[in-house]
PDB file of C-alpha atoms in Angstrom:
ATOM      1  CA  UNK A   1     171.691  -0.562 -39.024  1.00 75.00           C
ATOM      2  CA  UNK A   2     170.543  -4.485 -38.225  1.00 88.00           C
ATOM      3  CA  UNK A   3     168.483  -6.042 -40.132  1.00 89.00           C
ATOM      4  CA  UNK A   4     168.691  -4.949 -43.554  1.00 89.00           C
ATOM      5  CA  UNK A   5     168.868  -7.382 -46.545  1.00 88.00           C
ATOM      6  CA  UNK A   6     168.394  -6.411 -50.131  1.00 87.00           C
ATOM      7  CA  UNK A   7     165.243  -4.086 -50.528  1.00 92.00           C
ATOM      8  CA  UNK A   8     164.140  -5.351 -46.812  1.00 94.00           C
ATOM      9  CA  UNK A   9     164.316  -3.990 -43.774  1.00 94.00           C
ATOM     10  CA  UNK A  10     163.912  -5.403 -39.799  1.00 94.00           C
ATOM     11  CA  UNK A  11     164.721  -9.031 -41.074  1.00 94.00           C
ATOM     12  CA  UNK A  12     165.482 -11.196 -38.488  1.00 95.00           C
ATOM     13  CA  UNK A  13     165.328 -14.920 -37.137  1.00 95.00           C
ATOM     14  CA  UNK A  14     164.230 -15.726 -34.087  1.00 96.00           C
ATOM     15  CA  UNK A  15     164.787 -19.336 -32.184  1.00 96.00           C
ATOM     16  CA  UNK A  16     162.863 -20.334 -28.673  1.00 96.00           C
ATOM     17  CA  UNK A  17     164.859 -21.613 -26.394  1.00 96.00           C
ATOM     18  CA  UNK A  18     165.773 -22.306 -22.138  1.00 97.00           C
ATOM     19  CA  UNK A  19     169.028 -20.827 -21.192  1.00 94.00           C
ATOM     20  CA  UNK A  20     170.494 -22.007 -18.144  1.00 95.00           C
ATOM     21  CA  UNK A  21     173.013 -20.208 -15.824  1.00 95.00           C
ATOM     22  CA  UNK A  22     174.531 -19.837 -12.211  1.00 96.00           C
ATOM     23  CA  UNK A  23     174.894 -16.331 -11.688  1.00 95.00           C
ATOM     24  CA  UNK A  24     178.405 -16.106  -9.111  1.00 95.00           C
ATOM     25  CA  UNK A  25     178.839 -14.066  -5.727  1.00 95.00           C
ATOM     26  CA  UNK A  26     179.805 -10.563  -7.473  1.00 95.00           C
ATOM     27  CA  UNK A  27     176.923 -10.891 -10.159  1.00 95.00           C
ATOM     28  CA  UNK A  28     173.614  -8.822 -10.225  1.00 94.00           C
ATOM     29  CA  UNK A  29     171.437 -10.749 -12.581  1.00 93.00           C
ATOM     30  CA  UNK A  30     168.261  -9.259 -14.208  1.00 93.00           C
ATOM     31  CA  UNK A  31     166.799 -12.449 -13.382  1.00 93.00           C
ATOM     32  CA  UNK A  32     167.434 -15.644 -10.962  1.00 93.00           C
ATOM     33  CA  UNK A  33     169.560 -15.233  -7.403  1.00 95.00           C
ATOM     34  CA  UNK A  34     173.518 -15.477  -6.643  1.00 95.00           C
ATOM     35  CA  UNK A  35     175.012 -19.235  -6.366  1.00 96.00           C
ATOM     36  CA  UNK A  36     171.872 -20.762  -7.568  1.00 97.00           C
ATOM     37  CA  UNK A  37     171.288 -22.639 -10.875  1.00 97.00           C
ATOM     38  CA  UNK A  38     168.349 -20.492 -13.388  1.00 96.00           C
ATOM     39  CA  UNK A  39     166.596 -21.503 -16.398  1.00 96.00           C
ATOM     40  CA  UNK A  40     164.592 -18.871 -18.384  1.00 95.00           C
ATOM     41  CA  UNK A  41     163.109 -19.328 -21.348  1.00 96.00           C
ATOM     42  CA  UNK A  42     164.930 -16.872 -23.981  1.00 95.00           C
ATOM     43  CA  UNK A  43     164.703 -15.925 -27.689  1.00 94.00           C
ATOM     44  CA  UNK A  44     168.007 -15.864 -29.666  1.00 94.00           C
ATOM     45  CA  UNK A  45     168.009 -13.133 -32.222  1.00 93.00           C
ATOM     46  CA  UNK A  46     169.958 -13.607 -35.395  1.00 94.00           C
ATOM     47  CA  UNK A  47     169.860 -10.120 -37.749  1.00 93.00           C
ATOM     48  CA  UNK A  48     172.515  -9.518 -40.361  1.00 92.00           C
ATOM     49  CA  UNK A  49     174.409  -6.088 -40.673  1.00 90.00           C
ATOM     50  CA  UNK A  50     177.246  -4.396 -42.543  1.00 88.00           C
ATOM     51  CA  UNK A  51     180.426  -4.726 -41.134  1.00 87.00           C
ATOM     52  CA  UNK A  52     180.212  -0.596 -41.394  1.00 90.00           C
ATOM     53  CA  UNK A  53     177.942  -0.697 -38.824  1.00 91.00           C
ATOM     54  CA  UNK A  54     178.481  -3.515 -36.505  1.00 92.00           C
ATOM     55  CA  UNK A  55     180.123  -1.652 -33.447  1.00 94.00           C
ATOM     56  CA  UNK A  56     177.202   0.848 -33.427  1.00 94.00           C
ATOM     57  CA  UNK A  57     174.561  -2.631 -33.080  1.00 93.00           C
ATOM     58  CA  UNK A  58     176.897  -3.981 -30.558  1.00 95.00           C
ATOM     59  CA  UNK A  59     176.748  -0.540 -28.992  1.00 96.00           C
ATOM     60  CA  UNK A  60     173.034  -0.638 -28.631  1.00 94.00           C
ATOM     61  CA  UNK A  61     172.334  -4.283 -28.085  1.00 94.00           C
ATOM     62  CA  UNK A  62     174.816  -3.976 -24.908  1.00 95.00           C
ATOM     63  CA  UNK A  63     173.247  -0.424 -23.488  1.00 96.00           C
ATOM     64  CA  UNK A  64     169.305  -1.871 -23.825  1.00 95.00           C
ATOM     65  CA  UNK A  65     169.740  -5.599 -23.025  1.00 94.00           C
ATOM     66  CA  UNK A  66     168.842  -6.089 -19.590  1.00 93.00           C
ATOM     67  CA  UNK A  67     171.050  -9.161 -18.796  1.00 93.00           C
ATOM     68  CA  UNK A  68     174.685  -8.245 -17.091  1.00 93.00           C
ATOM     69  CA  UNK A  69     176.411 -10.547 -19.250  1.00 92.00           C
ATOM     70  CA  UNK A  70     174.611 -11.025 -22.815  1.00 92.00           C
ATOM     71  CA  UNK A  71     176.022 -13.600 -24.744  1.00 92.00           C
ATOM     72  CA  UNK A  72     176.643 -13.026 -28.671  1.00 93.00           C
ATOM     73  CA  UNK A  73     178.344 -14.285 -31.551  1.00 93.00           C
ATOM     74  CA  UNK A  74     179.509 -12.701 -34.922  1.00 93.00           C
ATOM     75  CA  UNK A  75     179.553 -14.689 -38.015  1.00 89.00           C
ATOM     76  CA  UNK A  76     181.767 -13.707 -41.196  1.00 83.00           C
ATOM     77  CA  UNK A  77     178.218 -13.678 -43.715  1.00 76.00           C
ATOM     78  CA  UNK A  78     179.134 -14.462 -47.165  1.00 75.00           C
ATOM     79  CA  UNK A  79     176.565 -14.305 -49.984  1.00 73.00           C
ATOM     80  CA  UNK A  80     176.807 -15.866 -53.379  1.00 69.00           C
ATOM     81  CA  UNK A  81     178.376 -14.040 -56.311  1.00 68.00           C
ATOM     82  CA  UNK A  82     175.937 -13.224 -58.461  1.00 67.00           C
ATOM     83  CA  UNK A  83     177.954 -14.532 -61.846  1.00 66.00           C
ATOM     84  CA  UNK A  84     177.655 -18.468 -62.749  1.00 69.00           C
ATOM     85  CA  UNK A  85     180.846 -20.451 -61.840  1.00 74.00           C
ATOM     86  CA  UNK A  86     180.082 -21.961 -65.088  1.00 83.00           C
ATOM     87  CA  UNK A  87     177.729 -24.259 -67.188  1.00 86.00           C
ATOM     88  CA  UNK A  88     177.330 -27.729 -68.139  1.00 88.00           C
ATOM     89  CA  UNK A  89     176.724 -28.786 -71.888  1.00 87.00           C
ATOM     90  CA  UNK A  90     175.199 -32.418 -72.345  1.00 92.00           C
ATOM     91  CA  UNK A  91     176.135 -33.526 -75.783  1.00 91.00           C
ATOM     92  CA  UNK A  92     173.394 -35.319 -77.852  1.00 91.00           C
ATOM     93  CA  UNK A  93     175.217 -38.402 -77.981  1.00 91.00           C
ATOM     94  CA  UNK A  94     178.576 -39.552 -76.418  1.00 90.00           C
ATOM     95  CA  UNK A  95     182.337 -38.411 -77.816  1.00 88.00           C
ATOM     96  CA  UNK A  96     185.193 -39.463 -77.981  1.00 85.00           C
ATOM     97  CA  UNK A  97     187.916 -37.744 -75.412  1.00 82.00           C
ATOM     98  CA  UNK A  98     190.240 -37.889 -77.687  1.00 77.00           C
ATOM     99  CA  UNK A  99     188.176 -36.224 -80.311  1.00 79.00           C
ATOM    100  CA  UNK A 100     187.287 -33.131 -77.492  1.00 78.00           C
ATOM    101  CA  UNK A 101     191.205 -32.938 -76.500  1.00 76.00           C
ATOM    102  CA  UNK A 102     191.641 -32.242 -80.243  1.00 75.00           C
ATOM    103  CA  UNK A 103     189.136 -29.698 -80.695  1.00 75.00           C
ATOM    104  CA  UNK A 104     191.103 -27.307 -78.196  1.00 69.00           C
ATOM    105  CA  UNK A 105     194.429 -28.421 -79.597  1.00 69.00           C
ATOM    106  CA  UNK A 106     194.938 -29.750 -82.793  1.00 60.00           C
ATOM    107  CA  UNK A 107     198.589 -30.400 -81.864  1.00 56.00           C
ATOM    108  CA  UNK A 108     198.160 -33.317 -79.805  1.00 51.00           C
ATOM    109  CA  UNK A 109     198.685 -36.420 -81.459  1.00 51.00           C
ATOM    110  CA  UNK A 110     197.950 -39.373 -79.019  1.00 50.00           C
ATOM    111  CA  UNK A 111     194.858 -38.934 -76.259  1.00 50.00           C
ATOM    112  CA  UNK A 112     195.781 -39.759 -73.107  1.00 59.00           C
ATOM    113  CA  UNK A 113     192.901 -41.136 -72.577  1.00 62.00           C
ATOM    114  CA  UNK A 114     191.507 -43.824 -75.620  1.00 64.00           C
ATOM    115  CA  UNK A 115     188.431 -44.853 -75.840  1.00 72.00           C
ATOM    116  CA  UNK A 116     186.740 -42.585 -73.401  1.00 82.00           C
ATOM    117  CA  UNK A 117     183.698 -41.364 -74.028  1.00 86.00           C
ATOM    118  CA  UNK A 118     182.032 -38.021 -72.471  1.00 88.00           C
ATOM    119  CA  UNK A 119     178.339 -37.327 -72.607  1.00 91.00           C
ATOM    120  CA  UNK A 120     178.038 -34.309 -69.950  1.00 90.00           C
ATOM    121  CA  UNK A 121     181.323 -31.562 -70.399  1.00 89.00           C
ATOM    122  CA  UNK A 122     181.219 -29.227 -66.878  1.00 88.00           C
ATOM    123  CA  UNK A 123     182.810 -25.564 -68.194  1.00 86.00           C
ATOM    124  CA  UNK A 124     184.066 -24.169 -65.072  1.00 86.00           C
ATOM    125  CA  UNK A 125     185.628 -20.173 -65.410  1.00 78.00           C
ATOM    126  CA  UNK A 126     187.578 -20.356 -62.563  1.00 76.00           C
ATOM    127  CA  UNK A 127     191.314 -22.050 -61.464  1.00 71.00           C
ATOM    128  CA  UNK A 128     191.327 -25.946 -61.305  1.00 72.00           C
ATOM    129  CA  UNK A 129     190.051 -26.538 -57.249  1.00 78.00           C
ATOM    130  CA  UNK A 130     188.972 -29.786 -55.657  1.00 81.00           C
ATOM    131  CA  UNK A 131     185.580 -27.633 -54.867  1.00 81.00           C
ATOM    132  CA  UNK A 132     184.788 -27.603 -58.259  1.00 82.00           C
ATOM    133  CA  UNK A 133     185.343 -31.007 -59.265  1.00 85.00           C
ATOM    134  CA  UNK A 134     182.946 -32.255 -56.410  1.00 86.00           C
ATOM    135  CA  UNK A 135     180.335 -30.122 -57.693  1.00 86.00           C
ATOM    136  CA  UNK A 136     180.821 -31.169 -60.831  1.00 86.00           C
ATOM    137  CA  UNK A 137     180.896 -35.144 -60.123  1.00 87.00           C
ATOM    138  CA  UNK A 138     177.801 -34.511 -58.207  1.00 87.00           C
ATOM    139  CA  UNK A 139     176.273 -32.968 -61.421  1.00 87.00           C
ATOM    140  CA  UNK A 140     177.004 -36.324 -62.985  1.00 89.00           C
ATOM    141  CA  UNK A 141     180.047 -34.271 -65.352  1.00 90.00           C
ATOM    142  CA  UNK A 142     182.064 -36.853 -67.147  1.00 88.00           C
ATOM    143  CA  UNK A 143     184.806 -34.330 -67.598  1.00 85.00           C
ATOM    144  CA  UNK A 144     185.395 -30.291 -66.549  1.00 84.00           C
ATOM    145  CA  UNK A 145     187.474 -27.639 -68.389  1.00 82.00           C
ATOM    146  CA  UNK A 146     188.935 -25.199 -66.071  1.00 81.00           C
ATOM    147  CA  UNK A 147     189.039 -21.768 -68.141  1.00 78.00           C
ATOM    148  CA  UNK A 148     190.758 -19.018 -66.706  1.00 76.00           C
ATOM    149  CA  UNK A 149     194.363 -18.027 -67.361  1.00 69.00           C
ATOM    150  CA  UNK A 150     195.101 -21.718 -68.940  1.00 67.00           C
ATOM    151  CA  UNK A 151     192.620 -24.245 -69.890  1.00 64.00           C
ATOM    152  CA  UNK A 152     192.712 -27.421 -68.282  1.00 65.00           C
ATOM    153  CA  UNK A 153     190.641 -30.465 -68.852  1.00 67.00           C
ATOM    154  CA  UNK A 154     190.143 -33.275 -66.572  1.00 68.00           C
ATOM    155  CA  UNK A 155     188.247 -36.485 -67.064  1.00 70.00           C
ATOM    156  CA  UNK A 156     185.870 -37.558 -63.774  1.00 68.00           C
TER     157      UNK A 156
END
């Protein structure tokens, strides 16, 4: 069940490393003695796995590992959607906010913003998020428009 990603199987990372312990009175460790302070050299295993599965690799990881206590950690593993959260159009030379703001409403009158001019526009289909606008800004956007149930422009 561990160890599959995509069209791959037994993936896995693998980091060398000393662990250190002091197994107590009631222990019986695979290696090192009672009351005294060990250090074995030890590989940590990372492998990912469906959450369908993960008792069944905890299962076996705890019945074949030879230490009493093994140490582990589970990670929530997240991978990226595989749809852009947008794009960002770079106009040949620089307009006018004003003239953009009235290109998706023709109703507006006065700009907020005069004399502001935007050379890089971020498109972002997704809800207005502070996320967004970082990645943007680091893009070197001078404005975003947020599409998704409402549009929503905002100057960087």
């Amino acid at each position: 069940g561990a160890g599959k990603i995509g069209e791959y199987t037994m993936c896995s990372f693998r980091i060398m490393g000393v662990g250190t312990y002091k197994p107590g009175s009631k222990s019986n460790p695979h290696l090192g003695k009672q009351k005294k302070l060990s250090q074995n050299n030890e590989t940590r295993l990372e492998v990912e796995c469906d959450e369908s599965v993960l008792n069944d690799v905890l299962d076996n990881m705890l019945e074949t590992h030879p230490y009493e206590e093994v140490a582990y950690e589970i990670y929530d593993f997240r991978k990226r959607e595989n749809r852009s959260d947008g794009s960002i159009i770079t106009f040949k030379k620089k307009i006018e906010y004003s003239d953009l703001v009235k290109r998706f409403n023709k109703n507006i009158s006065e700009p907020i913003h005069k004399n502001k001019y935007l050379k890089r526009l971020a498109i972002v289909n997704d809800s207005e998020s502070d996320i967004h606008i970082e990645r943007c800004t680091r893009k070197e956007a001078d404005a975003v428009l947020f599409v998704n149930n409402k549009v929503n422009l905002i100057i960087l």
